[in-house]
PDB file of C-alpha atoms in Angstrom:
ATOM      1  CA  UNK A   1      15.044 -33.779 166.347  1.00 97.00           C
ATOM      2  CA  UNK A   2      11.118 -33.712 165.098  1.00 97.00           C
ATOM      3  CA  UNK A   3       9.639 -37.001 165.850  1.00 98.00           C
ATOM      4  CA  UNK A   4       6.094 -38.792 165.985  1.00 98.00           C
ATOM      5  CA  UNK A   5       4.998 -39.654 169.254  1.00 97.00           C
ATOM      6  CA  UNK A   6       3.647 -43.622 169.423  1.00 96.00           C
ATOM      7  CA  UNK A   7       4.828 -44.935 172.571  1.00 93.00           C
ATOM      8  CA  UNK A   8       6.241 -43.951 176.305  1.00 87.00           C
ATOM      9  CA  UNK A   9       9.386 -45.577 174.415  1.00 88.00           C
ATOM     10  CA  UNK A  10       9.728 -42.932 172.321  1.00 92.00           C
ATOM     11  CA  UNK A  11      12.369 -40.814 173.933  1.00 90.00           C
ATOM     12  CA  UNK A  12      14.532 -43.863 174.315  1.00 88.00           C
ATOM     13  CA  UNK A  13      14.045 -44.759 170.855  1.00 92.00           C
ATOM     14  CA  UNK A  14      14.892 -41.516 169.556  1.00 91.00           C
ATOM     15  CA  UNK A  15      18.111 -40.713 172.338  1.00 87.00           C
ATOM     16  CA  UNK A  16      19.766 -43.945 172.061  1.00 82.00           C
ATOM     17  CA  UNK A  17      21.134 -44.025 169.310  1.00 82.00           C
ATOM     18  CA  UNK A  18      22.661 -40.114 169.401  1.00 84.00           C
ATOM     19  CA  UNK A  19      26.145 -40.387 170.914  1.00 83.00           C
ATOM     20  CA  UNK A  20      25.266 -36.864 172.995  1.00 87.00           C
ATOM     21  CA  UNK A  21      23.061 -36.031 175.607  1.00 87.00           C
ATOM     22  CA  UNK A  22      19.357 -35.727 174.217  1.00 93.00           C
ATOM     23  CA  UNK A  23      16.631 -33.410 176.229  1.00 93.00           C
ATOM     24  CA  UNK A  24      13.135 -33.593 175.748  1.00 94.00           C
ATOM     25  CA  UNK A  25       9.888 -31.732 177.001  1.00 92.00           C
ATOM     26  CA  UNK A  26       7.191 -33.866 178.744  1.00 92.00           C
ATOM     27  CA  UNK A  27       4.237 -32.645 180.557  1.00 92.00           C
ATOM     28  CA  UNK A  28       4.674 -31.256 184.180  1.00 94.00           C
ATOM     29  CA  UNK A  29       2.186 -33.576 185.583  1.00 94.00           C
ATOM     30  CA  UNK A  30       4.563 -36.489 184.786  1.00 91.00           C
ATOM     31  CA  UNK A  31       6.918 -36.013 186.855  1.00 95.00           C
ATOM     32  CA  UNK A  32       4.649 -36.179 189.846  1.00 95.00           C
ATOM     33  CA  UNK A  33       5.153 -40.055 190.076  1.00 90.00           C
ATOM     34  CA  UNK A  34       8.069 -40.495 192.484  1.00 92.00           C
ATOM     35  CA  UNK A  35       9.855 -42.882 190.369  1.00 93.00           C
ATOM     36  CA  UNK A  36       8.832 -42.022 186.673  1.00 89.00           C
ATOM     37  CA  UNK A  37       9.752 -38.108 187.960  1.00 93.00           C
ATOM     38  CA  UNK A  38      13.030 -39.424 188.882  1.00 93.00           C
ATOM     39  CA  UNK A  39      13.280 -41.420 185.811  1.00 90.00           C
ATOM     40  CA  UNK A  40      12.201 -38.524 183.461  1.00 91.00           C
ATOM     41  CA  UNK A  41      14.290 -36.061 185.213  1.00 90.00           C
ATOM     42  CA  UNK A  42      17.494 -38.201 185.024  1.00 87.00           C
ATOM     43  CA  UNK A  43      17.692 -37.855 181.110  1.00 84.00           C
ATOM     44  CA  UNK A  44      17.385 -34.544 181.169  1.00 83.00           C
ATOM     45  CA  UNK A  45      13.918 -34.025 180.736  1.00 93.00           C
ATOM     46  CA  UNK A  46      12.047 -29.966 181.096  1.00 95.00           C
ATOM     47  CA  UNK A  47       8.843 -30.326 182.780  1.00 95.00           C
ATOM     48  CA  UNK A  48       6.252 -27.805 180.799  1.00 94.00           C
ATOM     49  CA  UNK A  49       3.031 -26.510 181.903  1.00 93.00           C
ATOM     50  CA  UNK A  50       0.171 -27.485 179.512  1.00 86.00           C
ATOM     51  CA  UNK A  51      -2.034 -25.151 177.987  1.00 82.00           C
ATOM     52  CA  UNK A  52       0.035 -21.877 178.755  1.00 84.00           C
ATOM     53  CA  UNK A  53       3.145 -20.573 177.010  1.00 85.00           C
ATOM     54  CA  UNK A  54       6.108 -21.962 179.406  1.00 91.00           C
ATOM     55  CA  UNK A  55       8.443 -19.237 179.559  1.00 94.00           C
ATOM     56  CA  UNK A  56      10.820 -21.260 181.777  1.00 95.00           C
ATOM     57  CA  UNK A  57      10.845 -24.694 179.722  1.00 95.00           C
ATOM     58  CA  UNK A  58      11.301 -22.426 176.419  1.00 95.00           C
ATOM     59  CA  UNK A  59      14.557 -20.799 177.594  1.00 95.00           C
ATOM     60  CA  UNK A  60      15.922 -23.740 178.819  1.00 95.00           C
ATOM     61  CA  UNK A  61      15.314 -25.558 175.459  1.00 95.00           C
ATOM     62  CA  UNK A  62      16.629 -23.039 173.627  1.00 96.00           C
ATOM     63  CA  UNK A  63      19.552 -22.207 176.220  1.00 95.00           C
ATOM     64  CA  UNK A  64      20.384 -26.457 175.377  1.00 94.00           C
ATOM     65  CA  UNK A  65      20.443 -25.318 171.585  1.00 95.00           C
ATOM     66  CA  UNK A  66      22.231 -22.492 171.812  1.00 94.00           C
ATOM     67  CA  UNK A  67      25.123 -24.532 173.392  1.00 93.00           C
ATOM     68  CA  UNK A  68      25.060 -27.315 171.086  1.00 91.00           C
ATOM     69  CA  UNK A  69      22.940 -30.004 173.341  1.00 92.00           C
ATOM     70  CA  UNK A  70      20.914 -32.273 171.686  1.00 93.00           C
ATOM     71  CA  UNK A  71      16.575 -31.756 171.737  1.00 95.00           C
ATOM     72  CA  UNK A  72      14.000 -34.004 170.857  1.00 96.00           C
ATOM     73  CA  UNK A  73      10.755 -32.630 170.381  1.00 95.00           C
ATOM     74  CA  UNK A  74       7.390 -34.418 170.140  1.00 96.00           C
ATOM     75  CA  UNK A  75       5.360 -31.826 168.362  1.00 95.00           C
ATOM     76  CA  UNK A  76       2.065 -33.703 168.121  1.00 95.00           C
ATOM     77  CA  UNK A  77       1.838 -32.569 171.354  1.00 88.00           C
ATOM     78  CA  UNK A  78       0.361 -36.015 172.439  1.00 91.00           C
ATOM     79  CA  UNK A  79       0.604 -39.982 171.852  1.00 93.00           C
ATOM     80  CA  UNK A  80      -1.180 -41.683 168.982  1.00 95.00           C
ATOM     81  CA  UNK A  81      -4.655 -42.746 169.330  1.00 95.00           C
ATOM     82  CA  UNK A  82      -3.621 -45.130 166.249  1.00 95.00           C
ATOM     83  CA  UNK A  83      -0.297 -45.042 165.512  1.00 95.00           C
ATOM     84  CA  UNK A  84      -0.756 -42.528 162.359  1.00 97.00           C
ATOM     85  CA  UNK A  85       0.796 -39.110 162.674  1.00 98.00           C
ATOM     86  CA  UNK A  86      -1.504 -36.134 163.614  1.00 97.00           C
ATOM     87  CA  UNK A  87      -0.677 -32.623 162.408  1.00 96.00           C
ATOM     88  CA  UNK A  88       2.446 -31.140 164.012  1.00 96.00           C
ATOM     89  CA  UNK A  89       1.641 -27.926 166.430  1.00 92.00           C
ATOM     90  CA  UNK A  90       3.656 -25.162 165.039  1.00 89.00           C
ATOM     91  CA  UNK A  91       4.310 -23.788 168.499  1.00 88.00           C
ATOM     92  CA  UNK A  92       7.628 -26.300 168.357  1.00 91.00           C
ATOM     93  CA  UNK A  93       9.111 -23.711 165.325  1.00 92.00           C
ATOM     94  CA  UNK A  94      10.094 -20.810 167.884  1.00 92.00           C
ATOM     95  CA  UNK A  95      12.547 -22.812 169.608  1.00 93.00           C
ATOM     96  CA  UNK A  96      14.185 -24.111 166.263  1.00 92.00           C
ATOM     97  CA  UNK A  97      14.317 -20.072 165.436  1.00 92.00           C
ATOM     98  CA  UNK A  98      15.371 -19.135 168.808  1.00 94.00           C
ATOM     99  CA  UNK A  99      17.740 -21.955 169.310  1.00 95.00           C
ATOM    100  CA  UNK A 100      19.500 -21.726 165.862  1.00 94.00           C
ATOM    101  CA  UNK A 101      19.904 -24.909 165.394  1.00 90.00           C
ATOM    102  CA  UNK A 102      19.232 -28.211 162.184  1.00 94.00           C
ATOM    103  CA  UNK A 103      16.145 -29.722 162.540  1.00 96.00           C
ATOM    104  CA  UNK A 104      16.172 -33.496 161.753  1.00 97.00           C
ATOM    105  CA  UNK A 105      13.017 -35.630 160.779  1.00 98.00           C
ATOM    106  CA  UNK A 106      12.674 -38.882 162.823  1.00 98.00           C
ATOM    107  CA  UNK A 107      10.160 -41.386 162.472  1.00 98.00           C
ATOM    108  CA  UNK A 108       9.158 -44.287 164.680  1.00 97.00           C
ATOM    109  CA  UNK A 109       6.717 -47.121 163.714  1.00 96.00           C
ATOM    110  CA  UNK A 110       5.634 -50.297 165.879  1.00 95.00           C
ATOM    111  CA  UNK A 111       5.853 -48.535 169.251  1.00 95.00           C
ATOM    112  CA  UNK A 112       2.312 -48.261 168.852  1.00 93.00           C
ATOM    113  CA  UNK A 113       1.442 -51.553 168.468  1.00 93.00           C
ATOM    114  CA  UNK A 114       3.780 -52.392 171.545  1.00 93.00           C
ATOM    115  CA  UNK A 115       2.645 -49.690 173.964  1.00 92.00           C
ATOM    116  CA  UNK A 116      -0.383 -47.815 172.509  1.00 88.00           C
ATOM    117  CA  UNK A 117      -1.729 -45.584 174.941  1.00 89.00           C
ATOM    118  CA  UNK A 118      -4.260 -47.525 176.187  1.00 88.00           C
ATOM    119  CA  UNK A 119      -2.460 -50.873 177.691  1.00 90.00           C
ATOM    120  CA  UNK A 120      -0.826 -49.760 181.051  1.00 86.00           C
ATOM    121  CA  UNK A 121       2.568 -52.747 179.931  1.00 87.00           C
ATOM    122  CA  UNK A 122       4.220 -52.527 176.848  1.00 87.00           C
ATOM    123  CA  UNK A 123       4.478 -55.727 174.815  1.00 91.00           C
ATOM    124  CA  UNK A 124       7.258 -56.728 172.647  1.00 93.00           C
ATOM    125  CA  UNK A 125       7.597 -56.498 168.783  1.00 94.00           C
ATOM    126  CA  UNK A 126       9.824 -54.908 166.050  1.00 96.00           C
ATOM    127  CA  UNK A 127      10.516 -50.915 166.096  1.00 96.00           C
ATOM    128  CA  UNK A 128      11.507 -49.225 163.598  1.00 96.00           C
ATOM    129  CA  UNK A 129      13.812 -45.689 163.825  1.00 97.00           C
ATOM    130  CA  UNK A 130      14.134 -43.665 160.859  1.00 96.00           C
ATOM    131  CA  UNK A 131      16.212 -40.517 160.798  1.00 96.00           C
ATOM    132  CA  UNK A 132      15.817 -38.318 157.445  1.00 97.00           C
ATOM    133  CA  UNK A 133      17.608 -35.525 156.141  1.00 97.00           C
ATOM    134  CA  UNK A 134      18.454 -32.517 158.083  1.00 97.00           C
ATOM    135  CA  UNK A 135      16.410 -29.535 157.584  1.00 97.00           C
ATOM    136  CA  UNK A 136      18.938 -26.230 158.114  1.00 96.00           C
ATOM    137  CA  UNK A 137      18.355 -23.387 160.627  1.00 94.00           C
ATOM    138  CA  UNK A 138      18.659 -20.931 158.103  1.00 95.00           C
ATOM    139  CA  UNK A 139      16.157 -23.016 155.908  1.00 96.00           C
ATOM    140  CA  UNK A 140      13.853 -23.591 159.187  1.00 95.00           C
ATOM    141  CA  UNK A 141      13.964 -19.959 160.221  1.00 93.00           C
ATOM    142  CA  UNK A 142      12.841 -18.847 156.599  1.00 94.00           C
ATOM    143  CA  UNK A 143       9.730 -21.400 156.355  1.00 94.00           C
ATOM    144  CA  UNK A 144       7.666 -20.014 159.535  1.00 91.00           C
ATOM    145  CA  UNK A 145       6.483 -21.959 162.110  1.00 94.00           C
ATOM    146  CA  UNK A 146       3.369 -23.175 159.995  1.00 95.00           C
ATOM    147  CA  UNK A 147       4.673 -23.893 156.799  1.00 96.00           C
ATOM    148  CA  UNK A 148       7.581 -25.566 159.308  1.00 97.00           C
ATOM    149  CA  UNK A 149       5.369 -27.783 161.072  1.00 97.00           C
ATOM    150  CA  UNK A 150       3.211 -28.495 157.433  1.00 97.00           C
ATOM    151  CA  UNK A 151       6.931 -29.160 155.616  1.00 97.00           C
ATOM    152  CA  UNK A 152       7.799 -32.022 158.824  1.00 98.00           C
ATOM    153  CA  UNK A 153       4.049 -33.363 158.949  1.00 98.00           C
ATOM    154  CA  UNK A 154       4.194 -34.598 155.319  1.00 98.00           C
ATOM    155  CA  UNK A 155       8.025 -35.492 155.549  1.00 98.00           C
ATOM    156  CA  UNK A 156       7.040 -38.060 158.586  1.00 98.00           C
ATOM    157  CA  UNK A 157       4.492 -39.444 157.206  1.00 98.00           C
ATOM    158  CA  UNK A 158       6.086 -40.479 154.374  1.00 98.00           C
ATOM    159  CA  UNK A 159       9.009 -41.647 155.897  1.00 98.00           C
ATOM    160  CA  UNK A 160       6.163 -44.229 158.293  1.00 98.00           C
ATOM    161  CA  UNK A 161       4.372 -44.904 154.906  1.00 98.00           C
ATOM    162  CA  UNK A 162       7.856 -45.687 153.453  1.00 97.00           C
ATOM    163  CA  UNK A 163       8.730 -47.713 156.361  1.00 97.00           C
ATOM    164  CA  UNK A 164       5.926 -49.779 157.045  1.00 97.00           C
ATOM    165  CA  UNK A 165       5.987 -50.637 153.251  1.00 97.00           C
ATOM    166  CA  UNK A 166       9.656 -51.914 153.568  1.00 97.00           C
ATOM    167  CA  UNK A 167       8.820 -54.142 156.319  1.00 96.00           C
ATOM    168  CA  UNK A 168       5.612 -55.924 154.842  1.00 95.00           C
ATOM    169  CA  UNK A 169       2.683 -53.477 156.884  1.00 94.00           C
ATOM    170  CA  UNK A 170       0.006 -51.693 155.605  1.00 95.00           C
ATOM    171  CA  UNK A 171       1.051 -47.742 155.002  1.00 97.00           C
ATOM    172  CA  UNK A 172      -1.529 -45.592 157.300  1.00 96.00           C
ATOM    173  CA  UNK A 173      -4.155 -43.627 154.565  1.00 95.00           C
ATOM    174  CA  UNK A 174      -3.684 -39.650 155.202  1.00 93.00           C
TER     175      UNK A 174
END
């Protein structure tokens, strides 16, 4: 799974509802808290070093493909600022190569208003989950990482704008 990143309740919104184990990446320095490390670590989430190509996380992810686990990657690379969807780092499409495996679109709007980076408590309000149309390996593989990460950009936004319109809120302008 490709999803926005809104919220510190992202990975649960994106995991729960997949009836198989769900990994995720999250920065190494996160799981330096002593309970949010355990917490993180628990659900089967691969600490990565920032700024530096993370041999070890890579192979794992891609070792969790490979054997038919479940990945959610976060491929802003960061939470909103806003809640709108940033440009997708294209370093996420060598692990969808590598790893052979669908890549599915998910989009999550109103985490941001609940938890937006800058309030240390969330606060409660509706989320929504959307999960689009699966994107083959095959098809993935033959895009390229940029056209990849251009291709899931424009397909999450319009899935928010498409959301948000369905539930009465203003779309985000890109």
């Amino acid at each position: 799974m490709i999803s926005n990143h809104q919220s510190y309740l992202d990975p649960m919104l994106c995991g729960g509802p997949i009836k198989r184990r769900v990994s995720f990446l999250a920065r190494e320095s996160l799981f330096t808290h002593w309970l949010f490390g355990r917490m993180i670590s628990s659900v089967g989430t691969v600490p990565v070093k920032l700024g530096e190509a993370d041999i070890t996380a890579m192979r794992k992810i891609i070792s969790t493909l490979k054997t038919g686990g479940g990945v959610c990657l976060f491929p802003e690379g960061t939470r909103s600022d806003d809640g709108k969807i940033t440009p997708f780092k294209p370093g996420f499409g060598l692990l969808c190569r590598r790893g052979g495996a669908a890549v599915v679109p998910v989009v999550i709007d109103g985490a941001y208003e609940c938890w937006p980076r800058q309030k240390k408590l969330f606060s409660y309000g509706p989320i929504w989950v959307s999960f689009g149309k699966a994107i083959s390996a095959e098809k993935a593989k033959n895009m390229g990482d940029e056209k990849l990460a251009e291709v899931l950009t424009d397909t999450l936004r319009q899935m928010q704008t498409e959301s948000r319109l369905r539930h009465g809120l203003k779309p985000y302008e890109y």
